[in-house]
Amino acid sequence: MPNDARHAVVTGASAGIGRAIAQSLLDGGWRVSGLDLAAPTLTHEAFEPVQVNLSDATEVARVAARLRDATALVHAAGVLRVGRLDSLDADDGQLMWRIHVDAATRLCQALVPAMAARGDGRVVFIGSRVAQGMPGRGLYAGTKAALVALARSWAAEVAPQGVTLNVVSPAATATGMLADPARAASAPRLPPIGRLIEPAEIAALVNFLLSPAAAAITGQDIAICGGASLPH
């Protein structure tokens, strides 16, 4: 049976990394509220699917207002739109900013103060190794880099109250995003280990960061990159 005291809000819980994280937490006895625009793909007694358009600030605020008992937030929802400087689409950039950054901000504004008041809480943003910069990914990289800056800033604010905020930044991961036609012009780079990162590997790291054993880790951008960062 789930431990109702451990309640995680996971965005993007219907597919890919978000789904793997939600499933891992459910397996570990957490209660999970899965936020996604897509229909739920998980069935579990401790799983509450919440349909929400994370690019709509009003919807995010409405949903967040009833989730203030959450002890953890994992923001895994994301979209990828590619384009070089001479062919950028402003609408693509705004969509990524709303989903990656604005939704993270609104969820944290709603949930983190309550965690701090209780003296305990965990937040993990799913970032990207692309935040270091990559041709054709400028707007995407900018939103993921913003998550690192936000996590470090807010971690400094709430560390004394027992709340941690971290970023997990994967390299190319085996998810449906790789097949998205919107990224056809920008193929993924295979990490030096010779394969893509598996969503379950990211979920395992997130699980640790949400655990009591990770209470001293905060404000960090942790790469799970299969060696992709070694040349830098």
PDB file of C-alpha atoms in Angstrom, residues 1 6 20-32 42 44 46 207:
ATOM      1  CA  MET A   1       0.000   0.000   0.000  1.00  0.00           C
ATOM      2  CA  ARG A   6       4.886  10.798   0.270  1.00  0.00           C
ATOM      3  CA  ALA A  20       9.289   6.105 -16.112  1.00  0.00           C
ATOM      4  CA  ILE A  21       9.685   8.378 -13.086  1.00  0.00           C
ATOM      5  CA  ALA A  22       6.017   8.082 -12.111  1.00  0.00           C
ATOM      6  CA  GLN A  23       6.123   4.287 -12.423  1.00  0.00           C
ATOM      7  CA  SER A  24       9.305   4.068 -10.366  1.00  0.00           C
ATOM      8  CA  LEU A  25       7.812   6.208  -7.603  1.00  0.00           C
ATOM      9  CA  LEU A  26       4.608   4.168  -7.567  1.00  0.00           C
ATOM     10  CA  ASP A  27       6.691   0.997  -7.285  1.00  0.00           C
ATOM     11  CA  GLY A  28       8.413   2.586  -4.294  1.00  0.00           C
ATOM     12  CA  GLY A  29       5.179   3.299  -2.452  1.00  0.00           C
ATOM     13  CA  TRP A  30       4.651   6.936  -3.373  1.00  0.00           C
ATOM     14  CA  ARG A  31       1.323   8.510  -4.179  1.00  0.00           C
ATOM     15  CA  VAL A  32       1.678  10.212  -7.561  1.00  0.00           C
ATOM     16  CA  LEU A  42      -0.487   4.266 -16.035  1.00  0.00           C
ATOM     17  CA  HIS A  44      -2.317   2.135 -10.191  1.00  0.00           C
ATOM     18  CA  ALA A  46      -1.953   5.373  -5.921  1.00  0.00           C
ATOM     19  CA  ASN A 207      14.319   8.458  -7.018  1.00  0.00           C
TER      20      ASN A 207
END
